[in-house]
Coordinates of C-alpha atoms and ligand atoms in Angstrom, one line a residue:
X1 CA -10.5 13.9 -9.9
X2 CA -12.6 11.2 -11.6
X3 CA -13.8 11.7 -15.1
X4 CA -17.1 13.5 -15.6
X5 CA -20.3 11.7 -16.5
X6 CA -20.4 13.3 -20.0
X7 CA -17.0 12.1 -21.0
X8 CA -17.7 8.7 -19.4
X9 CA -20.6 8.4 -21.9
X10 CA -18.4 9.5 -24.7
X11 CA -15.7 7.0 -23.9
X12 CA -18.4 4.4 -23.5
X13 CA -19.2 4.6 -27.3
X14 CA -15.6 3.4 -27.9
X15 CA -14.6 1.3 -24.9
X16 CA -17.2 -1.0 -23.6
X17 CA -17.6 -3.3 -20.6
X18 CA -17.7 -7.1 -21.3
X19 CA -21.5 -7.2 -21.2
X20 CA -21.7 -4.9 -24.2
X21 CA -18.5 -5.6 -26.0
X22 CA -18.7 -9.3 -26.5
X23 CA -22.3 -9.6 -27.5
X24 CA -21.7 -6.7 -30.0
X25 CA -18.9 -8.9 -31.4
X26 CA -20.7 -12.1 -31.2
X27 CA -20.2 -12.9 -34.9
X28 CA -16.5 -12.9 -34.7
X29 CA -14.5 -15.0 -32.1
X30 CA -11.7 -12.9 -30.6
X31 CA -8.5 -13.7 -28.9
X32 CA -5.9 -11.8 -26.8
X33 CA -4.3 -9.8 -29.6
X34 CA -7.7 -8.9 -31.1
X35 CA -8.6 -6.6 -28.2
X36 CA -7.0 -4.1 -25.9
X37 CA -8.1 -2.7 -22.5
X38 CA -8.9 0.9 -22.0
X39 CA -7.2 2.7 -19.1
X40 CA -9.2 4.4 -16.4
X41 CA -8.7 7.0 -13.7
X42 CA -6.5 5.4 -11.1
X43 CA -5.3 6.0 -7.5
X44 CA -3.8 2.5 -7.4
X45 CA 0.0 2.0 -7.6
X46 CA 0.9 -1.3 -9.3
X47 CA 3.0 -2.4 -6.3
X48 CA 0.0 -2.0 -4.0
X49 CA -2.3 -4.3 -6.0
X50 CA -3.4 -7.6 -4.6
X51 CA -3.4 -10.7 -6.7
X52 CA -4.9 -13.3 -4.4
X53 CA -7.7 -15.5 -5.9
X54 CA -10.0 -18.3 -4.8
X55 CA -10.3 -21.4 -7.0
X56 CA -12.8 -23.2 -4.8
X57 CA -14.0 -22.9 -1.2
X58 CA -11.0 -23.1 1.0
X59 CA -8.5 -23.1 -1.8
X60 CA -6.8 -19.8 -2.2
X61 CA -3.7 -18.8 -4.2
X62 CA -1.7 -15.6 -3.7
X63 CA -1.1 -15.2 -7.4
X64 CA -3.6 -16.3 -10.1
X65 CA -1.1 -18.4 -12.1
X66 CA -1.1 -22.2 -12.5
X67 CA 1.4 -24.3 -14.3
X68 CA -0.1 -26.7 -16.8
X69 CA -0.5 -30.5 -16.2
X70 CA 1.8 -31.3 -19.1
X71 CA 4.7 -33.8 -19.1
X72 CA 7.2 -31.2 -20.2
X73 CA 6.0 -28.6 -17.7
X74 CA 4.8 -29.7 -14.2
X75 CA 6.4 -32.3 -11.9
X76 CA 7.3 -31.7 -8.3
X77 CA 10.1 -29.2 -9.0
X78 CA 7.8 -27.0 -11.0
X79 CA 4.9 -27.4 -8.5
X80 CA 7.2 -26.5 -5.6
X81 CA 8.5 -23.4 -7.4
X82 CA 4.9 -22.3 -8.4
X83 CA 3.6 -22.8 -4.8
X84 CA 6.5 -21.0 -3.3
X85 CA 5.7 -18.0 -5.5
X86 CA 2.0 -18.1 -4.4
X87 CA 0.6 -20.0 -7.4
X88 CA -0.1 -23.7 -8.1
X89 CA 1.3 -26.5 -10.1
X90 CA -0.8 -29.4 -11.5
X91 CA 1.3 -32.5 -11.6
X92 CA 0.7 -34.2 -15.0
X93 CA -0.6 -37.8 -15.3
X94 CA 1.7 -39.1 -18.1
X95 CA 3.5 -41.3 -15.6
X96 CA 2.7 -44.4 -13.5
X97 CA 0.1 -43.7 -10.9
X98 CA 2.6 -44.5 -8.1
X99 CA 5.1 -42.0 -9.4
X100 CA 2.4 -39.3 -9.5
X101 CA 1.8 -40.1 -5.8
X102 CA 5.5 -39.6 -5.0
X103 CA 5.6 -36.4 -7.0
X104 CA 2.7 -35.0 -4.9
X105 CA 4.3 -36.2 -1.7
X106 CA 7.5 -34.3 -2.6
X107 CA 5.6 -31.1 -2.9
X108 CA 3.5 -31.6 0.2
X109 CA 6.7 -32.5 2.2
X110 CA 8.7 -29.6 1.0
X111 CA 10.1 -27.3 3.7
X112 CA 7.2 -26.5 5.9
X113 CA 9.0 -25.8 9.2
X114 CA 8.2 -28.9 11.2
X115 CA 9.7 -32.0 9.5
X116 CA 7.4 -34.7 10.9
X117 CA 9.5 -37.7 9.8
X118 CA 13.1 -36.6 10.1
X119 CA 15.8 -38.9 8.7
X120 CA 17.4 -40.6 11.7
X121 CA 20.4 -43.0 12.3
X122 CA 21.0 -45.6 15.0
X123 CA 23.8 -45.8 17.6
X124 CA 25.1 -49.1 16.1
X125 CA 25.8 -47.7 12.6
X126 CA 29.3 -46.5 11.7
X127 CA 30.0 -42.9 10.5
X128 CA 31.0 -44.7 7.2
X129 CA 27.4 -46.1 7.0
X130 CA 26.0 -42.6 7.5
X131 CA 28.3 -41.1 4.8
X132 CA 27.2 -43.9 2.4
X133 CA 23.5 -43.1 3.2
X134 CA 24.1 -39.3 2.4
X135 CA 25.8 -40.3 -0.9
X136 CA 23.1 -42.8 -1.9
X137 CA 20.1 -40.5 -1.1
X138 CA 21.9 -37.3 -2.2
X139 CA 21.0 -35.6 1.1
X140 CA 22.0 -32.0 1.3
X141 CA 22.5 -32.2 5.1
X142 CA 24.6 -34.2 7.5
X143 CA 23.2 -33.8 11.0
X144 CA 20.9 -36.6 12.1
X145 CA 18.9 -37.4 15.3
X146 CA 20.0 -40.7 16.7
X147 CA 17.2 -43.0 18.0
X148 CA 17.2 -46.5 19.5
X149 CA 15.2 -49.4 18.0
X150 CA 12.0 -48.2 19.7
X151 CA 12.4 -44.7 18.3
X152 CA 13.5 -43.1 21.6
X153 CA 15.9 -40.2 21.3
X154 CA 19.5 -41.2 22.1
X155 CA 21.4 -38.1 20.9
X156 CA 22.3 -36.0 17.9
X157 CA 24.9 -36.8 15.3
X158 CA 26.3 -33.4 14.3
X159 CA 27.5 -32.7 10.8
X160 CA 31.0 -31.8 11.9
X161 CA 31.8 -35.4 12.9
X162 CA 30.3 -36.9 9.8
X163 CA 33.6 -37.0 8.0
X164 CA 35.5 -39.7 6.2
X165 CA 38.4 -39.6 8.8
X166 CA 35.9 -40.9 11.4
X167 CA 34.4 -43.5 9.0
X168 CA 35.2 -46.5 11.3
X169 CA 33.8 -44.9 14.5
X170 CA 30.4 -45.9 15.7
X171 CA 27.6 -43.3 15.8
X172 CA 27.4 -44.0 19.6
X173 CA 31.0 -42.8 20.0
X174 CA 30.5 -39.6 18.0
X175 CA 27.0 -38.4 19.0
X176 CA 26.1 -35.5 21.3
X177 CA 24.4 -37.3 24.2
X178 CA 20.6 -36.9 24.8
X179 CA 21.3 -34.8 28.0
X180 CA 22.9 -32.1 25.9
X181 CA 20.4 -32.1 23.0
X182 CA 17.8 -29.3 22.9
X183 CA 14.3 -30.6 22.6
X184 CA 10.7 -29.4 22.8
X185 CA 7.7 -31.5 23.6
X186 CA 5.0 -31.8 21.0
X187 CA 2.4 -30.3 23.2
X188 CA 4.6 -27.2 23.9
X189 CA 4.7 -26.2 20.2
X190 CA 1.3 -24.6 20.4
X191 CA -0.6 -23.2 17.4
X192 CA 2.4 -21.5 15.8
X193 CA 5.4 -23.9 15.9
X194 CA 7.5 -21.6 13.7
X195 CA 7.1 -18.7 16.1
X196 CA 8.0 -21.0 19.0
X197 CA 11.1 -22.3 17.2
X198 CA 12.1 -18.8 16.1
X199 CA 12.1 -17.6 19.7
X200 CA 14.1 -20.7 20.7
X201 CA 16.8 -20.1 18.1
X202 CA 17.2 -16.5 19.1
X203 CA 17.6 -17.5 22.8
X204 CA 20.1 -20.3 22.1
X205 CA 23.1 -18.9 20.3
X206 CA 24.7 -21.3 17.8
X207 CA 22.0 -24.0 18.0
X208 CA 20.5 -24.7 14.6
X209 CA 18.3 -27.7 15.2
X210 CA 15.4 -28.2 17.6
X211 CA 14.2 -31.8 18.1
X212 CA 10.5 -32.5 18.9
X213 CA 9.7 -35.4 21.2
X214 CA 6.5 -36.9 22.7
X215 CA 5.9 -37.5 26.4
X216 CA 8.0 -40.7 26.3
X217 CA 10.9 -39.1 24.6
X218 CA 10.3 -40.6 21.2
X219 CA 11.4 -38.4 18.4
X220 CA 8.4 -37.0 16.5
X221 CA 9.9 -34.1 14.6
X222 CA 12.7 -31.7 13.8
X223 CA 12.8 -28.0 13.2
X224 CA 15.8 -26.3 11.6
X225 CA 16.8 -22.7 11.9
X226 CA 17.3 -22.3 8.1
X227 CA 13.7 -23.5 7.4
X228 CA 12.4 -21.1 10.1
X229 CA 14.3 -18.2 8.6
X230 CA 13.0 -18.9 5.2
X231 CA 9.4 -19.1 6.4
X232 CA 9.8 -16.0 8.5
X233 CA 11.1 -14.2 5.4
X234 CA 8.1 -15.5 3.4
X235 CA 5.7 -14.0 5.9
X236 CA 7.0 -10.5 5.0
X237 CA 7.0 -11.1 1.2
X238 CA 4.2 -9.4 -0.8
X239 CA 3.2 -12.7 -2.5
X240 CA 3.4 -15.4 0.1
X241 CA 3.7 -19.1 -0.8
X242 CA 0.5 -20.9 -1.4
X243 CA 0.1 -23.2 1.7
X244 CA -2.6 -25.3 3.2
X245 CA -3.9 -24.9 6.8
X246 CA -1.0 -27.2 8.0
X247 CA 1.5 -25.0 6.3
X248 CA 2.3 -27.5 3.5
X249 CA 2.7 -26.1 0.0
X250 CA -0.4 -26.4 -2.2
X251 CA -0.3 -29.1 -4.9
X252 CA -2.7 -30.1 -7.6
X253 CA -2.7 -33.3 -9.7
X254 CA -4.3 -34.2 -13.0
X255 CA -6.3 -37.4 -13.5
X256 CA -7.8 -38.8 -16.6
X257 CA -11.2 -40.3 -17.3
X258 CA -9.6 -43.8 -17.4
X259 CA -11.5 -46.5 -19.2
X260 CA -11.3 -50.3 -18.8
X261 CA -10.8 -52.9 -21.5
X262 CA -14.5 -52.8 -22.3
X263 CA -14.4 -49.0 -22.9
X264 CA -16.3 -48.3 -19.7
X265 CA -15.2 -45.7 -17.2
X266 CA -12.9 -47.5 -14.7
X267 CA -14.6 -46.1 -11.6
X268 CA -12.7 -48.4 -9.2
X269 CA -9.3 -47.4 -10.5
X270 CA -10.1 -43.7 -10.6
X271 CA -11.4 -43.8 -7.0
X272 CA -8.4 -45.7 -5.8
X273 CA -6.0 -43.4 -7.4
X274 CA -7.7 -40.2 -6.3
X275 CA -8.1 -41.7 -2.8
X276 CA -4.3 -42.2 -2.6
X277 CA -3.7 -38.7 -3.9
X278 CA -6.0 -37.3 -1.1
X279 CA -4.1 -39.4 1.4
X280 CA -0.9 -37.7 0.2
X281 CA -2.5 -34.3 0.8
X282 CA -3.4 -33.3 -2.7
X283 CA -5.3 -30.0 -2.6
X284 CA -7.1 -30.1 -5.9
X285 CA -7.5 -32.6 -8.8
X286 CA -8.0 -31.7 -12.4
X287 CA -10.0 -34.0 -14.6
X288 CA -8.1 -33.0 -17.7
X289 CA -9.3 -33.8 -21.2
X290 CA -9.5 -32.1 -24.5
X291 CA -13.3 -32.4 -24.6
X292 CA -14.8 -31.7 -21.1
X293 CA -18.4 -31.5 -22.3
X294 CA -18.7 -35.3 -22.6
X295 CA -20.2 -38.2 -20.7
X296 CA -16.9 -39.6 -19.6
X297 CA -15.7 -36.4 -18.0
X298 CA -19.1 -35.7 -16.4
X299 CA -19.3 -39.2 -14.9
X300 CA -15.7 -39.0 -13.6
X301 CA -16.5 -35.7 -11.9
X302 CA -19.7 -37.1 -10.4
X303 CA -17.9 -40.2 -9.1
X304 CA -15.2 -38.0 -7.5
X305 CA -17.7 -35.6 -6.0
X306 CA -19.7 -38.4 -4.4
X307 CA -16.7 -40.0 -3.0
X308 CA -14.9 -36.9 -1.9
X309 CA -17.5 -34.2 -1.1
X310 CA -15.0 -31.6 0.0
X311 CA -12.2 -32.2 -2.6
X312 CA -11.8 -29.2 -5.0
X313 CA -12.2 -30.4 -8.5
X314 CA -11.1 -28.8 -11.8
X315 CA -12.7 -30.1 -15.0
X316 CA -12.2 -29.3 -18.6
X317 CA -11.6 -28.3 -21.2
X318 CA -14.6 -26.5 -22.6
X319 CA -15.5 -23.3 -24.5
X320 CA -19.3 -23.1 -24.2
X321 CA -21.8 -22.0 -21.5
X322 CA -23.7 -25.3 -21.8
X323 CA -20.4 -27.1 -21.0
X324 CA -19.7 -25.0 -18.0
X325 CA -23.2 -25.6 -16.7
X326 CA -22.9 -29.3 -17.4
X327 CA -19.6 -29.7 -15.5
X328 CA -20.7 -27.4 -12.6
X329 CA -23.8 -29.6 -12.4
X330 CA -21.6 -32.7 -12.1
X331 CA -19.8 -31.2 -9.1
X332 CA -16.7 -29.4 -10.5
X333 CA -15.6 -26.2 -8.7
X334 CA -13.4 -24.8 -11.4
X335 CA -13.6 -25.1 -15.1
X336 CA -10.7 -25.0 -17.6
X337 CA -11.5 -22.9 -20.6
X338 CA -9.5 -23.4 -23.8
X339 CA -9.8 -25.6 -26.8
X340 CA -7.0 -25.1 -29.3
X341 CA -5.3 -21.9 -28.1
X342 CA -2.2 -23.6 -26.7
X343 CA 1.2 -22.8 -28.3
X344 CA 1.7 -26.5 -29.1
X345 CA -1.9 -27.3 -30.0
X346 CA -3.1 -28.3 -33.4
X347 CA -6.7 -29.2 -32.4
X348 CA -8.2 -26.4 -34.5
X349 CA -6.2 -27.5 -37.5
X350 CA -6.7 -31.2 -37.1
X351 CA -10.3 -31.3 -35.9
X352 CA -11.5 -28.0 -37.1
X353 CA -12.9 -27.1 -33.6
X354 CA -12.1 -24.7 -30.8
X355 CA -12.8 -21.0 -30.1
X356 CA -10.4 -18.1 -29.8
X357 CA -9.7 -17.5 -26.1
X358 CA -11.3 -14.1 -25.2
X359 CA -14.7 -15.0 -26.7
X360 CA -14.6 -18.5 -25.1
X361 CA -13.7 -16.9 -21.7
X362 CA -16.6 -14.4 -22.0
X363 CA -19.2 -17.0 -22.9
X364 CA -18.0 -19.4 -20.2
X365 CA -17.6 -16.8 -17.5
X366 CA -21.2 -15.8 -17.7
X367 CA -22.4 -19.4 -17.1
X368 CA -19.8 -19.8 -14.4
X369 CA -21.1 -16.7 -12.5
X370 CA -24.6 -18.2 -12.6
X371 CA -23.4 -21.6 -11.4
X372 CA -21.0 -20.1 -8.8
X373 CA -17.9 -21.9 -10.2
X374 CA -14.6 -20.4 -11.2
X375 CA -13.0 -20.2 -14.6
X376 CA -9.4 -20.9 -15.5
X377 CA -8.1 -19.5 -18.7
X378 CA -6.0 -22.4 -20.1
X379 CA -3.6 -21.9 -23.0
X380 CA -2.5 -19.3 -25.5
X381 CA -0.8 -17.0 -23.1
X382 CA 2.5 -15.7 -24.4
X383 CA 3.0 -12.4 -22.4
X384 CA 1.8 -10.7 -19.2
X385 CA -0.6 -8.5 -21.1
X386 CA -2.5 -11.7 -22.2
X387 CA -2.8 -12.6 -18.5
X388 CA -4.3 -9.2 -17.6
X389 CA -6.8 -9.6 -20.4
X390 CA -7.6 -13.2 -19.4
X391 CA -8.1 -12.2 -15.8
X392 CA -10.8 -9.7 -16.7
X393 CA -13.0 -12.8 -17.3
X394 CA -11.4 -15.6 -15.2
X395 CA -10.1 -16.3 -11.7
X396 CA -6.7 -17.6 -12.8
X397 CA -4.6 -18.6 -15.8
X398 CA -3.0 -21.9 -16.7
X399 CA 0.3 -21.6 -18.6
X400 CA 2.4 -24.3 -20.3
X401 CA 4.8 -22.7 -22.9
X402 CA 5.7 -19.8 -20.7
X403 CA 7.2 -22.2 -18.1
X404 CA 8.5 -25.0 -20.3
X405 CA 11.9 -23.4 -20.8
X406 CA 12.4 -22.9 -17.0
X407 CA 15.0 -24.9 -15.0
X408 CA 12.2 -26.4 -13.0
X409 CA 10.4 -28.0 -16.0
X410 CA 11.2 -31.7 -16.5
X411 CA 13.7 -32.6 -19.2
X412 CA 17.2 -31.8 -20.2
X413 CA 18.6 -28.6 -21.7
X414 CA 19.9 -29.1 -25.2
X415 CA 22.3 -26.9 -27.1
X416 CA 21.6 -26.1 -30.7
X417 CA 23.9 -23.7 -32.6
X418 CA 25.1 -22.2 -29.3
X419 CA 21.6 -21.6 -28.0
X420 CA 20.0 -23.5 -25.1
X421 CA 16.6 -25.1 -25.4
X422 CA 14.2 -27.5 -23.5
X423 CA 11.7 -29.8 -25.1
X424 CA 8.1 -28.8 -25.0
X425 CA 5.4 -31.0 -26.4
X426 CA 1.6 -31.1 -26.6
X427 CA -0.1 -33.8 -24.5
X428 CA -1.9 -34.7 -27.7
X429 CA 1.3 -35.0 -29.7
X430 CA 2.2 -38.5 -30.9
X431 CA 5.1 -38.8 -28.5
X432 CA 3.1 -37.7 -25.4
X433 CA 0.1 -40.0 -26.3
X434 CA 2.5 -42.9 -26.7
X435 CA 3.8 -42.1 -23.2
X436 CA 0.3 -42.4 -21.8
X437 CA -1.9 -39.3 -22.4
X438 CA -4.0 -40.7 -25.2
X439 CA -7.1 -40.9 -23.0
X440 CA -7.1 -37.1 -22.7
X441 CA -7.7 -36.9 -26.5
X442 CA -10.3 -39.7 -26.5
X443 CA -7.9 -42.3 -28.1
X444 CA -6.9 -45.8 -26.9
X445 CA -3.9 -46.1 -24.6
X446 CA -1.7 -47.5 -27.4
X447 CA -2.2 -45.1 -30.3
X448 CA -1.2 -46.5 -33.6
X449 CA -0.1 -44.4 -36.6
X450 CA -3.8 -44.1 -37.5
X451 CA -4.4 -41.7 -34.6
X452 CA -4.3 -38.0 -35.5
X453 CA -2.2 -36.1 -33.1
X454 CA -3.5 -32.8 -31.9
X455 CA -0.3 -31.3 -30.7
X456 CA 3.3 -30.8 -31.8
X457 CA 6.7 -31.6 -30.3
X458 CA 8.7 -28.4 -30.0
X459 CA 11.5 -26.6 -28.3
X460 CA 11.4 -23.6 -26.0
X461 CA 14.5 -21.4 -25.4
X462 CA 15.8 -22.1 -21.9
X463 CA 14.8 -19.2 -19.7
X464 CA 16.2 -19.7 -16.2
X465 CA 14.4 -20.0 -12.9
X466 CA 10.6 -19.9 -12.5
X467 CA 11.1 -17.1 -9.9
X468 CA 12.5 -14.8 -12.6
X469 CA 9.8 -15.6 -15.1
X470 CA 7.0 -15.2 -12.5
X471 CA 8.5 -11.9 -11.3
X472 CA 8.2 -10.5 -14.9
X473 CA 4.6 -11.8 -15.3
X474 CA 3.5 -10.5 -11.9
X475 CA 5.1 -7.1 -12.6
X476 CA 3.1 -6.9 -15.9
X477 CA -0.2 -8.0 -14.2
X478 CA 0.2 -5.4 -11.5
X479 CA 1.0 -2.7 -14.1
X480 CA -2.2 -3.6 -16.0
X481 CA -4.2 -3.4 -12.8
X482 CA -2.7 0.0 -12.0
X483 CA -3.7 1.3 -15.4
X484 CA -7.3 0.2 -14.7
X485 CA -7.4 1.5 -11.2
X486 CA -8.0 -2.0 -9.9
X487 CA -6.7 -2.7 -6.4
X488 CA -7.6 -6.5 -6.7
X489 CA -8.7 -9.0 -9.2
X490 CA -12.4 -8.6 -8.5
X491 CA -12.1 -4.9 -9.3
X492 CA -10.1 -5.8 -12.5
X493 CA -13.1 -7.9 -13.6
X494 CA -15.6 -5.2 -12.8
X495 CA -13.6 -2.3 -14.4
X496 CA -12.4 -3.8 -17.7
X497 CA -13.5 -2.1 -20.9
X498 CA -12.5 -3.4 -24.2
X499 CA -12.1 -2.4 -27.8
X500 CA -11.0 -4.2 -31.0
X501 CA -7.6 -3.8 -32.4
X502 CA -6.8 -3.5 -36.2
X503 CA -3.9 -5.3 -37.7
X504 CA -2.1 -1.9 -37.9
X505 CA -2.9 -1.3 -34.2
X506 CA -1.3 -4.7 -33.4
X507 CA 1.9 -3.7 -35.2
X508 CA 1.8 -0.4 -33.4
X509 CA 1.6 -2.3 -30.1
X510 CA 5.0 -4.1 -30.5
X511 CA 8.3 -2.3 -30.8
X512 CA 8.5 -0.9 -34.4
X513 CA 10.7 1.2 -36.6
X514 CA 13.7 0.7 -34.3
X515 CA 16.7 -1.6 -34.4
X516 CA 16.0 -3.5 -31.2
X517 CA 19.1 -4.1 -29.1
X518 CA 17.6 -5.6 -26.0
X519 CA 14.1 -6.8 -25.0
X520 CA 12.4 -5.4 -21.9
X521 CA 14.0 -7.8 -19.5
Ligands
XMP1 P1 0.3 -22.8 -23.8 O1 -0.1 -21.9 -24.8 O2 0.5 -22.2 -22.4 O3 -0.8 -23.9 -23.7 O4 1.6 -23.5 -24.2 C1 -0.9 -24.9 -22.8 C2 -2.2 -25.6 -22.8 O5 -2.4 -26.3 -24.0 C3 -3.3 -27.4 -23.9 N1 -2.7 -28.5 -24.5 C4 -3.0 -29.0 -25.7 N2 -4.0 -28.6 -26.6 N3 -3.2 -30.3 -28.1 C5 -4.1 -29.3 -27.8 O6 -5.0 -28.9 -28.6 C6 -2.2 -30.7 -27.3 O7 -1.4 -31.6 -27.7 C7 -2.1 -30.0 -26.1 N4 -1.3 -30.2 -25.0 C8 -1.6 -29.3 -24.1 C9 -3.5 -27.6 -22.4 O8 -4.7 -27.1 -22.0 C10 -2.3 -26.8 -21.8 O9 -2.6 -26.3 -20.5

């Protein structure tokens, strides 16, 4: 039975909703560990909670977690892993523009059932040529459609004949001829090509590849049984991969407010680059800077909004209501909140600015609600409990440090005194700015020693696959929602009640007075 009205009132003197709690604490900026959430009567089991969230119209994630656009966190491998788990990766911009385009393409072309441009071979090649191609491109497969010079299907070169012993044979001698190859016409695929292919594979024992052709028998696609099985499994998973309407994984990319040699915004270059990202299928761009409440960022967002009316845009970073209103007015859909909370940030120390994260989120969230934009809590998250707290005021969180030690983060694993680490550095660190991110911190592209870095270079302990890390985080978020009786993130935002935590309370919150043998996981 729900609590009585009288005890509700009594609790309310101690545990307050955001609207009372944050204004009552307006003279002291608070962060995650300064507060705790009060539990509420619940009929919600953690495993039944829904974590889907909407960042902008038409852009939905199945979990509210985004990997940060940092050069030691998110390239295509991380973005693929994030999207497969229902979240999103923002590809960083500390690389040549062309490389960022290829990174986005890799994510968008990752297994999505129908491979629209399958790798093919020609009848005149030798098996040796095909083996060399596999070696050179590091393909993990060895079955190829065979087409003539006009793209017409001639047959299928099956993996079991692509062996060194047949190296001198021609593909034409080894292929399975067209008459024996299973195909489906484009127009027969219907609205759900995966369901169509799934049925086909069940009906054709031992066949693992289905080729797609047009009316003139030109090869136009390939569907493999392993992809279909993976996708069918996904459909039954609680947190499905984050995909677009065409079944491609979602992918975001960061862009900077690039300036030309005269210090003016380089509109042409920004438009060209974002145009190319859109062509590659990017789902959202993030205008990422340390100071989002600035003319350069506002103008960049406006230029992009005018040129790409439907493109979801993230902009930031900010910590004030005025800044949220400004960026929303320029056309941003989602605003990154966080100045100086990051694990590698030194902005507060170097520049003396920035606001502890929970207060910043409260202030920004109220302006965001008025302007109908979303808030992304960016930085400072070290544990799942921080995410639960952040999600009481935001639509998603952006994490860097939590993912920097994962296998999917860029960079090598290094061993120091028997322990494994990966490099993690701030985008405002001297090394990252030298590699290209200086514009994000308002410095010239080639920073000299005079520039004050606002981030450090550090190491994170290697922590395995993103799947594992996310499973722990998601488990924690669902637990928190269960304690608050929140079936979804909107209810979490409505139900949250806060109280301050004393330093002794903080010590009480972590394991204490024990000799710890093993951490929770
Ligand atoms: P976490 O705590 O997840 O923070 O490691 C990642 C976020 O920190 C921001 N970031 C920086 N902030 N100097 C800063 O003040 C930096 O060098 C820097 N690099 C990244 C960024 O918002 C990121 O998502």
